[in-house]
PDB file of C-alpha atoms in Angstrom:
ATOM      1  CA  UNK A   1       6.648  75.491  -5.032  1.00  0.00           C
ATOM      2  CA  UNK A   2       4.787  76.591  -8.474  1.00  0.00           C
ATOM      3  CA  UNK A   3       3.473  73.872 -11.093  1.00  0.00           C
ATOM      4  CA  UNK A   4       5.232  74.044 -13.839  1.00  0.00           C
ATOM      5  CA  UNK A   5       8.479  74.922 -12.031  1.00  0.00           C
ATOM      6  CA  UNK A   6      11.294  73.049 -14.432  1.00  0.00           C
ATOM      7  CA  UNK A   7      14.226  71.051 -12.874  1.00  0.00           C
ATOM      8  CA  UNK A   8      17.298  72.633 -13.471  1.00  0.00           C
ATOM      9  CA  UNK A   9      19.394  68.880 -12.812  1.00  0.00           C
ATOM     10  CA  UNK A  10      17.116  66.852 -14.900  1.00  0.00           C
ATOM     11  CA  UNK A  11      15.428  69.117 -17.007  1.00  0.00           C
ATOM     12  CA  UNK A  12      11.649  67.586 -16.025  1.00  0.00           C
ATOM     13  CA  UNK A  13       9.044  69.657 -14.854  1.00  0.00           C
ATOM     14  CA  UNK A  14       7.594  69.417 -11.337  1.00  0.00           C
ATOM     15  CA  UNK A  15       4.055  68.603 -10.139  1.00  0.00           C
ATOM     16  CA  UNK A  16       4.145  70.766  -7.710  1.00  0.00           C
ATOM     17  CA  UNK A  17       4.904  68.641  -4.445  1.00  0.00           C
ATOM     18  CA  UNK A  18       7.333  68.823  -2.066  1.00  0.00           C
ATOM     19  CA  UNK A  19       8.229  66.981   1.107  1.00  0.00           C
ATOM     20  CA  UNK A  20      10.913  68.898   3.089  1.00  0.00           C
ATOM     21  CA  UNK A  21      12.239  70.277   0.412  1.00  0.00           C
ATOM     22  CA  UNK A  22      12.156  67.461  -1.671  1.00  0.00           C
ATOM     23  CA  UNK A  23      10.375  68.193  -5.209  1.00  0.00           C
ATOM     24  CA  UNK A  24       8.904  65.465  -7.115  1.00  0.00           C
ATOM     25  CA  UNK A  25       9.090  65.354 -10.648  1.00  0.00           C
ATOM     26  CA  UNK A  26       6.497  64.947 -13.341  1.00  0.00           C
ATOM     27  CA  UNK A  27       8.755  62.521 -15.265  1.00  0.00           C
ATOM     28  CA  UNK A  28       7.216  60.702 -18.921  1.00  0.00           C
ATOM     29  CA  UNK A  29       6.301  57.217 -18.482  1.00  0.00           C
ATOM     30  CA  UNK A  30       9.034  55.392 -20.074  1.00  0.00           C
ATOM     31  CA  UNK A  31       8.725  53.974 -23.555  1.00  0.00           C
ATOM     32  CA  UNK A  32       8.991  50.551 -22.951  1.00  0.00           C
ATOM     33  CA  UNK A  33       5.770  50.554 -20.655  1.00  0.00           C
ATOM     34  CA  UNK A  34       3.956  52.277 -22.938  1.00  0.00           C
ATOM     35  CA  UNK A  35       4.635  49.865 -25.459  1.00  0.00           C
ATOM     36  CA  UNK A  36       3.651  47.206 -23.390  1.00  0.00           C
ATOM     37  CA  UNK A  37       0.652  48.361 -22.412  1.00  0.00           C
ATOM     38  CA  UNK A  38       0.027  49.035 -25.941  1.00  0.00           C
ATOM     39  CA  UNK A  39       0.834  45.640 -26.998  1.00  0.00           C
ATOM     40  CA  UNK A  40      -1.315  43.881 -24.347  1.00  0.00           C
ATOM     41  CA  UNK A  41      -4.080  45.899 -25.081  1.00  0.00           C
ATOM     42  CA  UNK A  42      -3.652  45.153 -28.941  1.00  0.00           C
ATOM     43  CA  UNK A  43      -3.456  41.123 -27.834  1.00  0.00           C
ATOM     44  CA  UNK A  44      -6.422  41.330 -25.604  1.00  0.00           C
ATOM     45  CA  UNK A  45      -8.701  42.776 -28.487  1.00  0.00           C
ATOM     46  CA  UNK A  46      -7.257  40.106 -30.920  1.00  0.00           C
ATOM     47  CA  UNK A  47      -7.917  37.079 -28.400  1.00  0.00           C
ATOM     48  CA  UNK A  48     -11.428  38.878 -27.817  1.00  0.00           C
ATOM     49  CA  UNK A  49     -11.988  38.305 -31.970  1.00  0.00           C
ATOM     50  CA  UNK A  50     -10.550  34.943 -32.503  1.00  0.00           C
ATOM     51  CA  UNK A  51     -11.073  32.913 -28.826  1.00  0.00           C
ATOM     52  CA  UNK A  52     -13.923  32.481 -27.216  1.00  0.00           C
ATOM     53  CA  UNK A  53     -14.199  35.180 -24.816  1.00  0.00           C
ATOM     54  CA  UNK A  54     -17.323  37.162 -24.095  1.00  0.00           C
ATOM     55  CA  UNK A  55     -20.620  35.411 -22.030  1.00  0.00           C
ATOM     56  CA  UNK A  56     -24.030  35.904 -24.004  1.00  0.00           C
ATOM     57  CA  UNK A  57     -26.096  34.603 -21.403  1.00  0.00           C
ATOM     58  CA  UNK A  58     -26.422  30.818 -21.710  1.00  0.00           C
ATOM     59  CA  UNK A  59     -23.800  30.589 -23.953  1.00  0.00           C
ATOM     60  CA  UNK A  60     -20.734  32.981 -25.264  1.00  0.00           C
ATOM     61  CA  UNK A  61     -19.227  33.967 -28.500  1.00  0.00           C
ATOM     62  CA  UNK A  62     -17.350  31.506 -29.975  1.00  0.00           C
ATOM     63  CA  UNK A  63     -14.363  33.760 -31.905  1.00  0.00           C
ATOM     64  CA  UNK A  64     -13.402  33.543 -35.563  1.00  0.00           C
ATOM     65  CA  UNK A  65     -10.833  30.558 -34.317  1.00  0.00           C
ATOM     66  CA  UNK A  66     -13.754  28.815 -32.991  1.00  0.00           C
ATOM     67  CA  UNK A  67     -11.715  27.233 -30.572  1.00  0.00           C
ATOM     68  CA  UNK A  68     -13.516  24.883 -28.365  1.00  0.00           C
ATOM     69  CA  UNK A  69     -11.520  23.271 -25.390  1.00  0.00           C
ATOM     70  CA  UNK A  70     -14.068  21.059 -23.792  1.00  0.00           C
ATOM     71  CA  UNK A  71     -14.556  19.454 -27.269  1.00  0.00           C
ATOM     72  CA  UNK A  72     -11.021  18.600 -27.447  1.00  0.00           C
ATOM     73  CA  UNK A  73     -10.502  17.369 -24.305  1.00  0.00           C
ATOM     74  CA  UNK A  74     -13.706  15.279 -25.177  1.00  0.00           C
ATOM     75  CA  UNK A  75     -12.496  14.038 -28.317  1.00  0.00           C
ATOM     76  CA  UNK A  76      -9.137  13.151 -26.787  1.00  0.00           C
ATOM     77  CA  UNK A  77     -10.551  11.403 -23.816  1.00  0.00           C
ATOM     78  CA  UNK A  78     -13.049   9.536 -26.645  1.00  0.00           C
ATOM     79  CA  UNK A  79      -9.748   8.509 -28.443  1.00  0.00           C
ATOM     80  CA  UNK A  80      -7.572   7.259 -25.338  1.00  0.00           C
ATOM     81  CA  UNK A  81     -10.695   5.115 -24.462  1.00  0.00           C
ATOM     82  CA  UNK A  82     -10.760   3.460 -27.862  1.00  0.00           C
ATOM     83  CA  UNK A  83      -7.173   2.987 -27.740  1.00  0.00           C
ATOM     84  CA  UNK A  84      -7.419   1.371 -24.367  1.00  0.00           C
ATOM     85  CA  UNK A  85     -10.468  -0.648 -25.236  1.00  0.00           C
ATOM     86  CA  UNK A  86      -8.330  -2.517 -27.756  1.00  0.00           C
ATOM     87  CA  UNK A  87      -5.774  -3.686 -25.356  1.00  0.00           C
ATOM     88  CA  UNK A  88      -7.898  -4.202 -22.557  1.00  0.00           C
ATOM     89  CA  UNK A  89      -9.983  -6.705 -24.261  1.00  0.00           C
ATOM     90  CA  UNK A  90      -6.646  -8.331 -24.975  1.00  0.00           C
ATOM     91  CA  UNK A  91      -6.144  -8.546 -21.606  1.00  0.00           C
ATOM     92  CA  UNK A  92      -9.326  -9.827 -20.548  1.00  0.00           C
ATOM     93  CA  UNK A  93      -9.435 -12.634 -23.185  1.00  0.00           C
ATOM     94  CA  UNK A  94      -5.870 -14.122 -22.408  1.00  0.00           C
ATOM     95  CA  UNK A  95      -4.481 -16.103 -19.705  1.00  0.00           C
ATOM     96  CA  UNK A  96      -1.544 -14.734 -17.207  1.00  0.00           C
ATOM     97  CA  UNK A  97       1.373 -16.306 -19.366  1.00  0.00           C
ATOM     98  CA  UNK A  98       0.234 -15.164 -22.416  1.00  0.00           C
ATOM     99  CA  UNK A  99      -0.102 -11.575 -21.162  1.00  0.00           C
ATOM    100  CA  UNK A 100       3.701 -11.932 -19.769  1.00  0.00           C
ATOM    101  CA  UNK A 101       5.175 -13.197 -23.020  1.00  0.00           C
ATOM    102  CA  UNK A 102       3.975 -10.027 -24.523  1.00  0.00           C
ATOM    103  CA  UNK A 103       5.846  -6.678 -24.221  1.00  0.00           C
ATOM    104  CA  UNK A 104       3.292  -4.493 -25.152  1.00  0.00           C
ATOM    105  CA  UNK A 105       0.830  -5.617 -23.419  1.00  0.00           C
ATOM    106  CA  UNK A 106       3.473  -5.568 -20.107  1.00  0.00           C
ATOM    107  CA  UNK A 107       3.888  -1.989 -20.746  1.00  0.00           C
ATOM    108  CA  UNK A 108       0.245  -0.984 -21.235  1.00  0.00           C
ATOM    109  CA  UNK A 109      -0.026  -3.287 -17.621  1.00  0.00           C
ATOM    110  CA  UNK A 110       3.095  -1.486 -15.997  1.00  0.00           C
ATOM    111  CA  UNK A 111       1.452   1.827 -16.704  1.00  0.00           C
ATOM    112  CA  UNK A 112      -2.295   0.885 -15.963  1.00  0.00           C
ATOM    113  CA  UNK A 113      -1.034  -0.659 -13.094  1.00  0.00           C
ATOM    114  CA  UNK A 114       1.079   1.891 -11.617  1.00  0.00           C
ATOM    115  CA  UNK A 115      -2.150   4.140 -11.377  1.00  0.00           C
ATOM    116  CA  UNK A 116      -4.415   1.334 -10.299  1.00  0.00           C
ATOM    117  CA  UNK A 117      -1.647   0.714  -7.600  1.00  0.00           C
ATOM    118  CA  UNK A 118      -1.496   4.007  -6.622  1.00  0.00           C
ATOM    119  CA  UNK A 119      -5.248   4.742  -6.199  1.00  0.00           C
ATOM    120  CA  UNK A 120      -5.992   1.299  -4.095  1.00  0.00           C
ATOM    121  CA  UNK A 121      -2.911   0.228  -2.890  1.00  0.00           C
ATOM    122  CA  UNK A 122      -0.352   2.580  -1.860  1.00  0.00           C
ATOM    123  CA  UNK A 123      -2.150   3.904   1.101  1.00  0.00           C
ATOM    124  CA  UNK A 124      -1.132   0.570   2.644  1.00  0.00           C
ATOM    125  CA  UNK A 125       1.745  -1.169   0.996  1.00  0.00           C
ATOM    126  CA  UNK A 126       3.503   2.264  -0.103  1.00  0.00           C
ATOM    127  CA  UNK A 127       3.832   3.678  -3.799  1.00  0.00           C
ATOM    128  CA  UNK A 128       7.469   1.287  -4.403  1.00  0.00           C
ATOM    129  CA  UNK A 129       4.929  -1.722  -3.150  1.00  0.00           C
ATOM    130  CA  UNK A 130       7.617  -2.576  -0.479  1.00  0.00           C
ATOM    131  CA  UNK A 131       5.097  -2.149   2.567  1.00  0.00           C
ATOM    132  CA  UNK A 132       5.811  -1.128   5.980  1.00  0.00           C
ATOM    133  CA  UNK A 133       4.902  -2.184   9.889  1.00  0.00           C
ATOM    134  CA  UNK A 134       1.997  -4.287   9.424  1.00  0.00           C
ATOM    135  CA  UNK A 135       1.914  -4.421   5.776  1.00  0.00           C
ATOM    136  CA  UNK A 136       3.524  -6.861   3.313  1.00  0.00           C
ATOM    137  CA  UNK A 137       6.435  -6.463   0.626  1.00  0.00           C
ATOM    138  CA  UNK A 138       5.321  -6.795  -2.178  1.00  0.00           C
ATOM    139  CA  UNK A 139       8.263  -6.200  -4.098  1.00  0.00           C
ATOM    140  CA  UNK A 140       9.907  -9.472  -3.080  1.00  0.00           C
ATOM    141  CA  UNK A 141       8.710 -13.134  -3.648  1.00  0.00           C
ATOM    142  CA  UNK A 142       8.044 -13.907  -0.074  1.00  0.00           C
ATOM    143  CA  UNK A 143       4.263 -14.506  -0.270  1.00  0.00           C
ATOM    144  CA  UNK A 144       1.997 -15.452   2.256  1.00  0.00           C
ATOM    145  CA  UNK A 145      -0.675 -16.782   0.520  1.00  0.00           C
ATOM    146  CA  UNK A 146       1.227 -17.703  -2.646  1.00  0.00           C
ATOM    147  CA  UNK A 147       2.908 -16.070  -5.430  1.00  0.00           C
ATOM    148  CA  UNK A 148       0.990 -17.539  -8.733  1.00  0.00           C
ATOM    149  CA  UNK A 149      -1.194 -15.195 -10.434  1.00  0.00           C
ATOM    150  CA  UNK A 150      -4.445 -16.994  -9.361  1.00  0.00           C
ATOM    151  CA  UNK A 151      -3.339 -17.168  -5.650  1.00  0.00           C
ATOM    152  CA  UNK A 152      -2.668 -13.276  -6.067  1.00  0.00           C
ATOM    153  CA  UNK A 153      -5.635 -12.481  -7.511  1.00  0.00           C
ATOM    154  CA  UNK A 154      -7.797 -14.370  -5.026  1.00  0.00           C
ATOM    155  CA  UNK A 155      -6.191 -12.429  -2.490  1.00  0.00           C
ATOM    156  CA  UNK A 156      -6.933  -8.876  -4.171  1.00  0.00           C
ATOM    157  CA  UNK A 157     -10.365 -10.086  -5.420  1.00  0.00           C
ATOM    158  CA  UNK A 158     -11.753 -11.810  -1.888  1.00  0.00           C
ATOM    159  CA  UNK A 159      -8.970  -9.781   0.805  1.00  0.00           C
ATOM    160  CA  UNK A 160      -7.828 -11.129   3.938  1.00  0.00           C
ATOM    161  CA  UNK A 161      -9.815 -11.176   7.080  1.00  0.00           C
ATOM    162  CA  UNK A 162     -12.460  -9.318   5.057  1.00  0.00           C
ATOM    163  CA  UNK A 163     -15.465 -10.710   6.227  1.00  0.00           C
ATOM    164  CA  UNK A 164     -16.173 -11.875   2.747  1.00  0.00           C
ATOM    165  CA  UNK A 165     -17.179 -15.565   1.994  1.00  0.00           C
ATOM    166  CA  UNK A 166     -14.278 -16.313  -0.006  1.00  0.00           C
ATOM    167  CA  UNK A 167     -11.670 -14.118   2.008  1.00  0.00           C
ATOM    168  CA  UNK A 168      -8.685 -15.681   3.347  1.00  0.00           C
ATOM    169  CA  UNK A 169      -9.051 -16.099   7.107  1.00  0.00           C
ATOM    170  CA  UNK A 170      -5.743 -16.130   8.968  1.00  0.00           C
ATOM    171  CA  UNK A 171      -4.866 -15.050  12.899  1.00  0.00           C
ATOM    172  CA  UNK A 172      -2.263 -15.538  14.997  1.00  0.00           C
ATOM    173  CA  UNK A 173      -3.263 -16.555  19.080  1.00  0.00           C
ATOM    174  CA  UNK A 174      -2.399 -13.810  22.026  1.00  0.00           C
ATOM    175  CA  UNK A 175       0.167 -16.358  23.463  1.00  0.00           C
ATOM    176  CA  UNK A 176       0.587 -14.145  26.573  1.00  0.00           C
ATOM    177  CA  UNK A 177      -2.209 -11.859  26.654  1.00  0.00           C
ATOM    178  CA  UNK A 178      -4.723 -14.885  26.739  1.00  0.00           C
ATOM    179  CA  UNK A 179      -2.299 -16.805  28.870  1.00  0.00           C
ATOM    180  CA  UNK A 180      -1.669 -19.761  26.627  1.00  0.00           C
ATOM    181  CA  UNK A 181       2.034 -19.339  27.812  1.00  0.00           C
ATOM    182  CA  UNK A 182       3.849 -17.784  30.541  1.00  0.00           C
ATOM    183  CA  UNK A 183       5.817 -15.000  30.154  1.00  0.00           C
ATOM    184  CA  UNK A 184       9.229 -16.982  30.814  1.00  0.00           C
ATOM    185  CA  UNK A 185       7.771 -19.462  27.962  1.00  0.00           C
ATOM    186  CA  UNK A 186       7.126 -16.481  25.448  1.00  0.00           C
ATOM    187  CA  UNK A 187      10.512 -14.778  26.018  1.00  0.00           C
ATOM    188  CA  UNK A 188      12.363 -18.629  24.938  1.00  0.00           C
ATOM    189  CA  UNK A 189      10.272 -18.872  22.140  1.00  0.00           C
ATOM    190  CA  UNK A 190      11.193 -15.548  21.207  1.00  0.00           C
ATOM    191  CA  UNK A 191      14.437 -16.334  21.025  1.00  0.00           C
ATOM    192  CA  UNK A 192      14.352 -19.424  19.454  1.00  0.00           C
ATOM    193  CA  UNK A 193      12.087 -17.356  16.677  1.00  0.00           C
ATOM    194  CA  UNK A 194      14.795 -14.952  16.242  1.00  0.00           C
ATOM    195  CA  UNK A 195      17.473 -17.789  16.156  1.00  0.00           C
ATOM    196  CA  UNK A 196      15.673 -19.248  13.054  1.00  0.00           C
ATOM    197  CA  UNK A 197      16.674 -16.212  10.758  1.00  0.00           C
ATOM    198  CA  UNK A 198      19.517 -15.090  13.046  1.00  0.00           C
ATOM    199  CA  UNK A 199      22.140 -17.900  13.712  1.00  0.00           C
ATOM    200  CA  UNK A 200      24.261 -15.874  16.324  1.00  0.00           C
ATOM    201  CA  UNK A 201      20.760 -15.488  18.931  1.00  0.00           C
ATOM    202  CA  UNK A 202      21.474 -19.354  19.036  1.00  0.00           C
ATOM    203  CA  UNK A 203      25.011 -19.127  20.515  1.00  0.00           C
ATOM    204  CA  UNK A 204      24.123 -16.123  22.507  1.00  0.00           C
ATOM    205  CA  UNK A 205      21.387 -17.271  23.914  1.00  0.00           C
ATOM    206  CA  UNK A 206      21.318 -21.167  24.025  1.00  0.00           C
ATOM    207  CA  UNK A 207      19.650 -21.791  26.693  1.00  0.00           C
ATOM    208  CA  UNK A 208      16.314 -19.839  26.252  1.00  0.00           C
ATOM    209  CA  UNK A 209      16.470 -20.942  22.220  1.00  0.00           C
ATOM    210  CA  UNK A 210      16.213 -25.026  23.587  1.00  0.00           C
ATOM    211  CA  UNK A 211      13.844 -23.842  25.788  1.00  0.00           C
ATOM    212  CA  UNK A 212      11.870 -22.002  22.960  1.00  0.00           C
ATOM    213  CA  UNK A 213      11.947 -24.815  20.585  1.00  0.00           C
ATOM    214  CA  UNK A 214      10.164 -26.717  23.018  1.00  0.00           C
ATOM    215  CA  UNK A 215       7.484 -24.268  23.638  1.00  0.00           C
ATOM    216  CA  UNK A 216       7.549 -23.885  19.286  1.00  0.00           C
ATOM    217  CA  UNK A 217       6.948 -27.790  18.926  1.00  0.00           C
ATOM    218  CA  UNK A 218       4.360 -27.658  21.103  1.00  0.00           C
ATOM    219  CA  UNK A 219       2.477 -24.287  20.358  1.00  0.00           C
ATOM    220  CA  UNK A 220       3.394 -23.235  16.860  1.00  0.00           C
ATOM    221  CA  UNK A 221       4.291 -25.820  14.360  1.00  0.00           C
ATOM    222  CA  UNK A 222       0.546 -26.640  13.434  1.00  0.00           C
ATOM    223  CA  UNK A 223       0.804 -23.480  11.543  1.00  0.00           C
ATOM    224  CA  UNK A 224       4.214 -22.252  11.056  1.00  0.00           C
ATOM    225  CA  UNK A 225       5.201 -25.742  10.671  1.00  0.00           C
ATOM    226  CA  UNK A 226       8.185 -27.984  12.138  1.00  0.00           C
ATOM    227  CA  UNK A 227      11.165 -26.217  10.401  1.00  0.00           C
ATOM    228  CA  UNK A 228       9.545 -22.672  10.784  1.00  0.00           C
ATOM    229  CA  UNK A 229       9.338 -22.149   6.982  1.00  0.00           C
ATOM    230  CA  UNK A 230       5.265 -21.381   7.394  1.00  0.00           C
ATOM    231  CA  UNK A 231       2.131 -22.591   5.267  1.00  0.00           C
ATOM    232  CA  UNK A 232       1.226 -20.775   2.303  1.00  0.00           C
ATOM    233  CA  UNK A 233      -2.200 -22.631   2.607  1.00  0.00           C
ATOM    234  CA  UNK A 234      -2.764 -20.673   5.843  1.00  0.00           C
ATOM    235  CA  UNK A 235      -1.109 -17.878   5.269  1.00  0.00           C
ATOM    236  CA  UNK A 236       1.587 -18.603   8.064  1.00  0.00           C
ATOM    237  CA  UNK A 237       5.040 -16.674   7.572  1.00  0.00           C
ATOM    238  CA  UNK A 238       8.102 -18.171   6.915  1.00  0.00           C
ATOM    239  CA  UNK A 239       9.936 -17.723  10.144  1.00  0.00           C
ATOM    240  CA  UNK A 240      13.409 -18.354   8.841  1.00  0.00           C
ATOM    241  CA  UNK A 241      13.716 -15.591   6.551  1.00  0.00           C
ATOM    242  CA  UNK A 242      14.480 -11.694   6.680  1.00  0.00           C
ATOM    243  CA  UNK A 243      11.071 -10.758   5.393  1.00  0.00           C
ATOM    244  CA  UNK A 244       9.132  -9.234   8.501  1.00  0.00           C
ATOM    245  CA  UNK A 245       5.777  -7.870   8.454  1.00  0.00           C
ATOM    246  CA  UNK A 246       5.517  -6.599  12.127  1.00  0.00           C
ATOM    247  CA  UNK A 247       9.387  -6.405  12.576  1.00  0.00           C
ATOM    248  CA  UNK A 248      12.045  -8.871  13.178  1.00  0.00           C
ATOM    249  CA  UNK A 249      13.689  -7.867  16.160  1.00  0.00           C
ATOM    250  CA  UNK A 250      13.556  -9.400  19.513  1.00  0.00           C
ATOM    251  CA  UNK A 251      10.806  -6.690  20.632  1.00  0.00           C
ATOM    252  CA  UNK A 252       8.482  -6.680  17.944  1.00  0.00           C
ATOM    253  CA  UNK A 253       8.437 -10.218  17.826  1.00  0.00           C
ATOM    254  CA  UNK A 254       7.670 -10.263  21.612  1.00  0.00           C
ATOM    255  CA  UNK A 255       5.045  -8.152  20.938  1.00  0.00           C
ATOM    256  CA  UNK A 256       3.640 -10.271  18.397  1.00  0.00           C
ATOM    257  CA  UNK A 257       3.555 -13.608  20.274  1.00  0.00           C
ATOM    258  CA  UNK A 258       2.231 -12.302  23.206  1.00  0.00           C
ATOM    259  CA  UNK A 259      -0.326  -9.919  21.611  1.00  0.00           C
ATOM    260  CA  UNK A 260      -0.961 -11.975  18.631  1.00  0.00           C
ATOM    261  CA  UNK A 261      -1.772 -11.008  14.855  1.00  0.00           C
ATOM    262  CA  UNK A 262      -4.591 -10.011  12.630  1.00  0.00           C
ATOM    263  CA  UNK A 263      -4.057  -8.268   9.568  1.00  0.00           C
ATOM    264  CA  UNK A 264      -6.649  -7.122   7.148  1.00  0.00           C
ATOM    265  CA  UNK A 265      -6.893  -6.574   3.476  1.00  0.00           C
ATOM    266  CA  UNK A 266     -10.236  -5.469   2.034  1.00  0.00           C
ATOM    267  CA  UNK A 267     -11.793  -7.301  -0.679  1.00  0.00           C
ATOM    268  CA  UNK A 268     -11.853  -5.279  -4.030  1.00  0.00           C
ATOM    269  CA  UNK A 269     -14.103  -7.805  -5.901  1.00  0.00           C
ATOM    270  CA  UNK A 270     -16.924  -4.925  -6.012  1.00  0.00           C
ATOM    271  CA  UNK A 271     -14.191  -1.942  -6.613  1.00  0.00           C
ATOM    272  CA  UNK A 272     -12.634  -2.987  -9.138  1.00  0.00           C
ATOM    273  CA  UNK A 273     -13.563  -4.955 -12.388  1.00  0.00           C
ATOM    274  CA  UNK A 274     -11.982  -8.188 -13.208  1.00  0.00           C
ATOM    275  CA  UNK A 275      -9.605  -6.503 -15.671  1.00  0.00           C
ATOM    276  CA  UNK A 276      -8.361  -4.140 -13.596  1.00  0.00           C
ATOM    277  CA  UNK A 277      -7.940  -6.899 -10.647  1.00  0.00           C
ATOM    278  CA  UNK A 278      -5.873  -8.768 -13.576  1.00  0.00           C
ATOM    279  CA  UNK A 279      -3.937  -6.013 -14.434  1.00  0.00           C
ATOM    280  CA  UNK A 280      -3.339  -5.407 -10.546  1.00  0.00           C
ATOM    281  CA  UNK A 281      -2.105  -9.024 -10.482  1.00  0.00           C
ATOM    282  CA  UNK A 282       0.063  -8.638 -13.212  1.00  0.00           C
ATOM    283  CA  UNK A 283       1.615  -5.359 -12.242  1.00  0.00           C
ATOM    284  CA  UNK A 284       2.201  -7.080  -8.682  1.00  0.00           C
ATOM    285  CA  UNK A 285       4.064 -10.299  -9.859  1.00  0.00           C
ATOM    286  CA  UNK A 286       6.147  -7.787 -12.308  1.00  0.00           C
ATOM    287  CA  UNK A 287       7.380  -5.591  -9.354  1.00  0.00           C
ATOM    288  CA  UNK A 288       8.576  -8.979  -7.187  1.00  0.00           C
ATOM    289  CA  UNK A 289      12.029  -9.511  -7.381  1.00  0.00           C
ATOM    290  CA  UNK A 290      13.648 -12.597  -5.737  1.00  0.00           C
ATOM    291  CA  UNK A 291      15.838 -12.002  -2.891  1.00  0.00           C
TER     292      UNK A 291
END
């Protein structure tokens, strides 16, 4: 096949390439392709002239517009810090009640608190603050150590079983593992504890529940109280409601009684500033809804 032959059907010249009788046509580049290639090249040239583009060793061409993204970001950050310093100063100087009564400050608390909670607390308590197995639900009003601002602030600052001298200390004995109670006693008190929040258990296992109450009275009331409602002074949970940290089914309760529990929360007094901990306290209180 010779170069320069014209295809009789399309009218295009051929390239001289042929495969099994199929001839390659030398079709022209479509005009839209030329248009976009030229437009892109022109845009690139104009951009090089107007915007920072070419390195010049230790610096770069500034461009006719003098655009500087770094300076723009630095200025925005500086402005944001100025705006933030105003409301953080007010939060630092006001008491909890005054902040809660100020809608603008509480909006700032929700925005900043959401970030602080996500960065520091969500890994254990979840992004929605509802906790999970072994981690308390902070979106309800069932508090282990008290739900006042000062109580929550103290827990955040110094933690639980954290080793800090001012930290809260709480531990449930391993009644079964350490042979304080026999297995039958553990089973009986498990039924009794479950019956405190589920009356159906008392009817279904009346004899075991009665035996478990005797075990409970002798071993558990010192922390959980005669009525099983717990003690916020000791961090002992209320056993009569539906809020369970490690699970409220028979198996989970048995495991807690048999093996004991010792939760832990780190102290945040050195990692977070006083103002950030105050914001977190307000944020947690704002998320808590009575159930």
